[in-house]
XYZ file of C-alpha atoms in Angstrom:
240
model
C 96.958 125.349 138.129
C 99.272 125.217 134.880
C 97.734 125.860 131.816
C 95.192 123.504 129.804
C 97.848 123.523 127.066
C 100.561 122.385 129.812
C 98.717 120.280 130.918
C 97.579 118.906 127.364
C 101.457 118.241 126.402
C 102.126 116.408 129.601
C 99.526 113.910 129.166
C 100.592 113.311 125.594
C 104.580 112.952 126.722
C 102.771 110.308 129.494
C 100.810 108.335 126.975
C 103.715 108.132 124.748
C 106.180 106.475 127.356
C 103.118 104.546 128.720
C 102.579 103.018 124.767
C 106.302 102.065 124.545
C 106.264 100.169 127.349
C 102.635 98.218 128.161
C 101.961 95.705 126.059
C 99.247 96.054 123.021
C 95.652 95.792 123.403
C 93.555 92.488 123.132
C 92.512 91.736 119.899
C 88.597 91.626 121.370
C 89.018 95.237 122.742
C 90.922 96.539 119.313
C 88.133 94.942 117.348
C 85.246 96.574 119.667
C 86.972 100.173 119.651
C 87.422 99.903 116.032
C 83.799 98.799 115.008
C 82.520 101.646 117.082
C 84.396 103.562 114.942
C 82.408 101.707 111.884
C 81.455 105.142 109.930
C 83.969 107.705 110.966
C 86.423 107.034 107.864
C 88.902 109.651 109.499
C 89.058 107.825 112.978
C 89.319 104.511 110.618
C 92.454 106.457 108.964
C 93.955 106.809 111.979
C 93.560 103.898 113.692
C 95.039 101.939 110.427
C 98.274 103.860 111.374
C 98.578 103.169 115.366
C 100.286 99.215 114.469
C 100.086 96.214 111.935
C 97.181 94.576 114.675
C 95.031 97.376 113.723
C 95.219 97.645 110.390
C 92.921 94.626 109.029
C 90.756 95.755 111.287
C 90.253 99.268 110.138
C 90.712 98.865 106.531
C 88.055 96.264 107.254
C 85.594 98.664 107.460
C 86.977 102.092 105.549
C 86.996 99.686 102.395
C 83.644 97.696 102.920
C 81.668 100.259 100.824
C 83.441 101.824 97.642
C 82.223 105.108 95.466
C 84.121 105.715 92.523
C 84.137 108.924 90.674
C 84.192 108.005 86.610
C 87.298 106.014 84.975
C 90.141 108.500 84.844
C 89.734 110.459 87.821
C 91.670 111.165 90.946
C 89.012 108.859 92.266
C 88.180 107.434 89.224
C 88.167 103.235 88.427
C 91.775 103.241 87.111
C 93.207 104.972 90.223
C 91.702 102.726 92.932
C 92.588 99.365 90.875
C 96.073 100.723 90.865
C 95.963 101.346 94.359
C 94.375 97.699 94.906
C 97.423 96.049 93.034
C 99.839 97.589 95.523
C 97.898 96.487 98.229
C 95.741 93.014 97.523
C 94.418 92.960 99.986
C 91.902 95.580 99.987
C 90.861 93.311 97.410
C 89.326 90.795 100.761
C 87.544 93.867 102.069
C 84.933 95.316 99.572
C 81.524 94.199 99.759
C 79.669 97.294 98.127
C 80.744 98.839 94.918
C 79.219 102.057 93.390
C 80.618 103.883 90.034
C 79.559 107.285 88.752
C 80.328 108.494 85.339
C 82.574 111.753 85.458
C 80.710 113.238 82.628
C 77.310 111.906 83.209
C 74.482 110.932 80.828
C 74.193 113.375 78.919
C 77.346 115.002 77.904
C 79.960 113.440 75.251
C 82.131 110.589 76.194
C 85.836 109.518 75.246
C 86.732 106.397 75.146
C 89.604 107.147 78.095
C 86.282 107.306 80.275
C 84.140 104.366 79.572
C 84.057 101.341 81.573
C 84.856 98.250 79.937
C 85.326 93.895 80.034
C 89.053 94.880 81.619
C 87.141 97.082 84.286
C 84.635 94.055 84.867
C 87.518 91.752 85.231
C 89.413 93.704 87.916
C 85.709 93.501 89.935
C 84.608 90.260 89.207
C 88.326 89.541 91.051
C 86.743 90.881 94.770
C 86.264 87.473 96.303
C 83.227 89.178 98.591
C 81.641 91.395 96.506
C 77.995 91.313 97.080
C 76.575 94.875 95.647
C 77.790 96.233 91.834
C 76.219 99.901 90.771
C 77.315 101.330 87.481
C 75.209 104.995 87.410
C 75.626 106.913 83.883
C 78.447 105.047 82.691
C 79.235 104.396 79.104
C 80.561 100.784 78.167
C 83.361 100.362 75.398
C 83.197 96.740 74.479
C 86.461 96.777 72.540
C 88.202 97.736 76.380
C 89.815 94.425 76.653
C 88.597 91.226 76.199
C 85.269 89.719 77.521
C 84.932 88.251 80.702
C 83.613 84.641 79.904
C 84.407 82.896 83.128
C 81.520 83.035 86.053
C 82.118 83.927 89.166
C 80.079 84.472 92.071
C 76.563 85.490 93.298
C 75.811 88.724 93.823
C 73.065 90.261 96.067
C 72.180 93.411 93.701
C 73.326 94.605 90.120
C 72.446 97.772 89.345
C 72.678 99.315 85.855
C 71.095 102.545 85.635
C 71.530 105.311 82.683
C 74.137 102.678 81.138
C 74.619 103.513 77.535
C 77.008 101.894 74.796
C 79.805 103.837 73.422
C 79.468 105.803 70.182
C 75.817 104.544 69.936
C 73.231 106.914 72.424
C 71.799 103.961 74.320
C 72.911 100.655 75.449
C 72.942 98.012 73.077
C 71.502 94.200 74.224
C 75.017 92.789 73.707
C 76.708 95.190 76.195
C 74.177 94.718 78.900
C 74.511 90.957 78.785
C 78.114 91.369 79.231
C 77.936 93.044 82.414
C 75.677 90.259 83.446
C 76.925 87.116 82.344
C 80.252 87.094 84.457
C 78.437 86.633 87.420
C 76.661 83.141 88.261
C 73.643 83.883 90.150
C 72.031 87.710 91.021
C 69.322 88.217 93.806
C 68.259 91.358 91.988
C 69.146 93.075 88.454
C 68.002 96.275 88.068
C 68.141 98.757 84.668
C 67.302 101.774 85.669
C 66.439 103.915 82.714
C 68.437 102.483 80.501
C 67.113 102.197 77.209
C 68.444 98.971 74.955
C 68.253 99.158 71.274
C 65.813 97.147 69.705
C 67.521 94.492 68.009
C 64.832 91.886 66.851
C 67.753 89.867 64.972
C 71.376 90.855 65.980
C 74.071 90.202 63.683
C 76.527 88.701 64.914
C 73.958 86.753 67.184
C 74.034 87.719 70.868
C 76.791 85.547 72.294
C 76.620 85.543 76.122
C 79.444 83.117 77.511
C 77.392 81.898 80.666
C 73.950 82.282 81.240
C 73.434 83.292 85.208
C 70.763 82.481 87.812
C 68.805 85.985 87.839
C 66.240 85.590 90.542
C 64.233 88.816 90.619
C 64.293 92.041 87.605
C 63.410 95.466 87.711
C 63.026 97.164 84.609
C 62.223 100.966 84.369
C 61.293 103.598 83.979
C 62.063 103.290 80.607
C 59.974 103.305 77.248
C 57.901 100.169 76.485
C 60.034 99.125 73.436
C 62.966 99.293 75.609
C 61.391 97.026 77.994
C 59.950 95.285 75.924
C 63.097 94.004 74.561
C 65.207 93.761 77.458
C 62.577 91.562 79.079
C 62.349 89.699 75.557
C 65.698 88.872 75.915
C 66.040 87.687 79.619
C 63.473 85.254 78.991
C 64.627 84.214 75.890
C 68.122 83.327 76.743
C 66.543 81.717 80.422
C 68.516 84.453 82.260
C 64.833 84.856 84.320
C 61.393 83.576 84.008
């Protein structure tokens, strides 16, 4: 018998004049191989390469769930949305979208790593977007300007250690504008996050659409900090 390596080659050379010649796969059996392949991103990789009829497919599902490493990272915010404005459509394909600061809570911030309204934008622009998680980021409100337009519902937005730039914990304004984009929410959770306590804010809190939020967890957080978070909700009808 030759060798396994011999052997090895010869089915490769075999299955590479086979593929030039037979015609491609149905589009039922692509689809089933490839959604068998659902959580093994380097499979996914791979298969996006073998034609143009299996790339929706696979990108499908390697973009479906997004974790970002901070703003300015190699995996960072800015990278990806520069990587989404080559390719658009990437834009169709995520549904779940996490974000982790790349200093964490509690070491010092610069403003090239905050999160701000021209961040928000770029997300709010994922027609299917269902999940949002922002985990120890730091908002810069002056990033661009505010996103006053709704959009659509989401399933779950998640704010947890979110803290304002330059001022140790977020401030009421900030958190509002990471809701208000979006026109109804299933489920907002603050995670400890603490909000100021601003009984009268001046400039009065301007919010420039008041969303449907359907259920809120709060926590675990100081009672003040609740206090006015919840305070605020109800106030501007954002829950009841």
């Amino acid at each position: 018998k030759p060798p396994t390596t011999c052997i090895a080659a010869r089915m490769t050379s075999y299955a590479r004049l086979k593929c030039s010649v037979m015609p491609p796969l149905a589009v039922e059996i692509t689809d089933m191989i490839i959604d068998f392949l659902h959580d093994d991103k380097p499979a996914l990789r791979s298969c996006a390469l073998v034609s143009r009829n299996w790339l929706d497919a696979s990108q499908y599902h390697l973009f479906q769930s997004i974790r970002l490493i901070g703003v300015t990272t190699r995996r960072g915010v800015d990278a990806f949305l520069r990587m989404v404005d080559k390719n658009p459509r990437v834009r169709l394909y995520v549904r779940t979208l996490e974000v982790l600061g790349e200093r964490w809570y509690f070491q010092r911030h610069t403003k090239a790593s905050c999160l701000g309204p021209d961040h928000l934008a770029a997300f709010v622009a994922f027609p299917f977007l269902r999940s949002l998680t922002l985990t120890s980021m730091v908002w810069d409100a002056q990033r661009g300007p505010p996103v006053s337009l709704p959009c659509r519902a989401l399933d779950s937005l998640t704010l947890s250690h979110f803290t304002s730039f330059g001022e140790g914990a977020a401030t009421l304004q900030d958190v509002l504008a990471v809701v208000s984009p979006f026109s109804d929410i299933a489920l907002l959770r603050l995670l400890r996050t603490t909000v100021r306590s601003e009984p009268s804010p001046d400039p009065p809190l301007q919010v420039p659409f008041v969303p449907r939020v359907r259920a809120v967890t709060l926590g675990p957080v100081s009672r003040t900090s609740t206090a006015t978070l919840y305070a605020a909700l109800t106030r501007l009808q954002l829950c009841t």
